[in-house]
Structure formats: structure tokens, C-alpha cells
XYZ file of C-alpha atoms in Angstrom:
188
model
C -2.295 0.366 -10.235
C -4.274 -1.071 -7.084
C -8.131 -0.807 -8.237
C -9.306 2.468 -7.162
C -11.719 2.151 -4.258
C -14.904 4.504 -5.933
C -15.277 4.211 -9.663
C -18.068 6.126 -10.719
C -17.107 6.780 -13.931
C -19.735 4.700 -14.966
C -22.294 6.676 -14.524
C -20.881 10.366 -16.978
C -23.054 8.298 -20.018
C -26.387 9.739 -18.294
C -25.238 12.734 -17.074
C -27.182 15.296 -19.222
C -27.606 18.835 -18.603
C -29.571 20.759 -21.023
C -29.767 17.621 -23.280
C -25.773 17.807 -23.266
C -23.393 15.926 -21.280
C -21.755 17.982 -18.114
C -17.802 17.138 -19.686
C -16.350 17.754 -23.053
C -16.675 15.276 -25.590
C -14.705 11.970 -26.214
C -11.172 12.059 -27.479
C -8.553 9.459 -28.055
C -5.920 8.515 -25.408
C -3.404 8.764 -27.990
C -4.346 12.393 -27.824
C -3.516 12.815 -23.860
C -0.044 14.597 -23.824
C 0.336 16.153 -20.542
C -1.168 15.416 -16.424
C -2.514 17.962 -14.569
C -2.416 17.781 -10.677
C -4.989 20.557 -8.833
C -5.872 20.193 -5.729
C -9.261 20.725 -4.426
C -9.243 23.778 -2.256
C -11.852 21.982 0.304
C -9.847 21.784 3.515
C -7.437 19.516 5.200
C -10.383 16.349 5.569
C -11.481 16.286 2.325
C -11.191 13.124 0.824
C -11.186 11.297 -2.573
C -14.740 9.329 -1.915
C -16.776 12.710 -1.828
C -15.717 14.617 -3.838
C -15.548 11.933 -6.556
C -19.356 11.728 -5.757
C -19.715 15.493 -5.713
C -18.966 15.628 -9.384
C -19.595 12.049 -10.678
C -23.835 12.433 -9.372
C -24.384 16.009 -9.804
C -25.652 17.578 -13.542
C -24.566 21.444 -12.337
C -21.170 21.038 -12.251
C -18.737 24.216 -13.671
C -15.456 21.713 -13.361
C -14.689 17.809 -13.423
C -11.932 15.783 -12.939
C -10.517 12.632 -14.088
C -9.115 11.155 -10.551
C -9.361 12.198 -6.874
C -6.700 11.067 -4.224
C -6.581 11.811 -0.930
C -4.148 12.083 2.185
C -4.442 8.038 3.274
C -3.677 7.307 -0.269
C -7.630 7.224 -1.282
C -8.271 7.135 -4.909
C -11.455 7.944 -6.946
C -12.372 8.363 -10.577
C -15.020 10.673 -11.663
C -14.644 10.491 -15.092
C -13.180 7.609 -17.695
C -9.697 9.392 -19.141
C -11.573 9.058 -22.500
C -13.942 11.996 -21.945
C -12.522 15.822 -21.622
C -12.783 17.206 -18.103
C -13.711 21.044 -17.408
C -10.779 21.182 -15.135
C -8.474 23.458 -16.340
C -10.445 26.441 -17.492
C -7.953 29.447 -19.298
C -11.218 32.087 -19.169
C -10.282 35.021 -17.189
C -6.186 33.717 -16.232
C -2.695 34.557 -17.152
C -0.829 32.278 -19.326
C 1.087 29.919 -17.916
C 4.085 28.136 -19.415
C 2.304 25.644 -20.599
C -0.522 27.615 -21.745
C -0.440 26.799 -25.687
C 0.471 23.753 -24.902
C -2.000 21.718 -22.814
C -5.782 22.501 -22.412
C -8.596 20.125 -21.612
C -8.806 18.516 -24.358
C -5.518 17.051 -24.244
C -4.649 16.471 -20.465
C -5.976 13.809 -17.557
C -6.750 15.836 -14.532
C -5.876 14.943 -10.548
C -7.412 16.429 -8.028
C -4.958 15.901 -4.208
C -7.426 15.696 -1.629
C -6.541 18.183 2.135
C -4.372 20.279 0.981
C -6.090 23.242 3.065
C -8.226 25.379 1.396
C -5.854 27.993 0.046
C -2.730 29.430 0.309
C -3.342 30.020 4.432
C -3.453 26.629 5.327
C -1.252 25.199 2.360
C 0.334 21.229 3.259
C 2.180 19.145 1.317
C 0.924 15.680 -0.485
C 1.079 13.352 2.599
C 3.527 9.665 2.234
C 0.589 7.545 1.223
C -1.196 10.526 -0.833
C 2.099 10.776 -3.225
C 2.492 6.636 -3.414
C -0.732 6.532 -5.261
C -0.088 9.709 -7.046
C 2.736 7.390 -8.520
C 0.353 4.786 -9.263
C -2.185 6.600 -10.125
C 0.843 8.234 -13.418
C 2.145 5.141 -14.214
C -1.243 3.981 -14.870
C -2.127 6.504 -17.242
C 1.288 6.465 -18.800
C 0.386 2.585 -19.850
C -3.216 3.848 -20.334
C -2.173 7.124 -22.739
C 1.470 6.593 -24.110
C 1.879 10.144 -25.391
C 1.679 11.446 -21.849
C 4.919 13.373 -22.153
C 4.107 16.876 -19.371
C 3.117 16.292 -16.160
C 2.317 20.503 -14.163
C 0.804 22.373 -12.071
C -2.541 24.412 -12.837
C -0.744 27.118 -12.074
C 1.833 26.114 -14.907
C -1.070 26.699 -17.623
C -2.909 29.209 -15.921
C -0.999 30.739 -13.212
C -3.992 29.665 -10.963
C -3.025 28.478 -6.929
C -3.149 25.252 -7.256
C -2.292 23.376 -6.303
C -1.330 26.300 -3.600
C 1.614 24.686 -1.304
C 3.410 23.428 -4.336
C 2.730 27.104 -6.150
C 4.274 28.868 -3.115
C 7.491 25.899 -3.085
C 8.067 25.400 -6.227
C 11.221 23.464 -4.885
C 8.827 21.125 -3.586
C 7.052 21.279 -6.659
C 10.427 20.432 -8.486
C 11.160 16.848 -6.287
C 7.563 15.859 -7.083
C 7.339 16.573 -10.533
C 11.512 14.713 -11.018
C 10.091 11.571 -9.617
C 6.460 11.469 -11.333
C 8.774 12.487 -14.719
C 10.501 8.974 -13.129
C 7.699 6.978 -12.655
C 6.613 7.945 -16.444
C 10.240 6.767 -18.020
C 9.565 3.653 -15.459
C 6.061 2.593 -17.533
C 8.036 2.937 -21.154
C 10.034 0.186 -20.338
């Protein structure tokens, strides 16, 4: 995988809030079963760098993710893969198909930037963004060999995330198909 443009993950070891880390514990990469695709919901000009900086440098965030990818295809990591991100969030949501299978504890979470803020301005990924996502998925599979699932946040808790791919499930099926092919290629 092409080197990430920004890597704030090393800062995480120092981030404490009330004596605790602002992310979950450490887990073995062999424990990872799935990759969850989200969108930041922060508008069309959102960038990977801005998000990684925001999440990696603040101690009062109520959420986190491992990797951000923007429309230009740039990626940024804000959390080491071995740390549990607070991103799936099961409180207050309906149960999706993978509710009992995937959680913060056994997933890597990728946020897509610049896909709009909600259903009213939802957009599909750019080609550059998709190409980077494929590379990131392959990278994750090499680091986490037991990954079998690639799902939307929606598939776990019925949240409209990523909104475009909830609104257009056939578009998600096409993306997921390509990503699953990338996983299989990584196994060879």
C-alpha cells in the first residue's frame, strides 16, 4: 500500500482522559473479523488529514476510526489497527444483519470523507477514493488475516452510514463485490 499521507497513530499512546485512553483497549490483529465502512458526514470538502488531525489530537472525542480516505484518494490513519476504535456504537440503534457478529472489538473502521453530510447531498466515492480504499483493504487483510466481512455501518446498527450506499444498495453491492475480490487477492 502506498504510504499514508499522515499518520497520527503514534500520538495515541499519550492521549488520556480522566486517566483512561479515549479509545478501547488493545487487541490482537488475529482477532479482527471485519472492516466497517463509514462516512464522516461532514460535507463535500472534508479531507482525510483534517479528520485524522481532529480525532488524533483531541481527548474529548466521543468517537474514533482507524483510517480516513478523502475524495482525492489521500488517506490518513488516526489510530493504530491494534487499538479498538469507538465507531460502531450499538447504543440507541436498531439491530442490523451483523449486529451480533461485528463490534468495535473485532473490526477495523474506515471513514470516507467528502461524501456529503446526510441523505440530502449524499455522493458516491470518487474513483481515486475507491482505488485507495481497495489498497487499504488489501493492507488490512495482510495485517489482519482473519478478516472475512466488509460491511457498512448500516449493516450493524441500521444507521444511515454511509448515506449514499444505504440509499443505493445496488451501488453498495458493486463496491462490496470489488472489495471482497481485493480480500481474496490478498490471500494469494
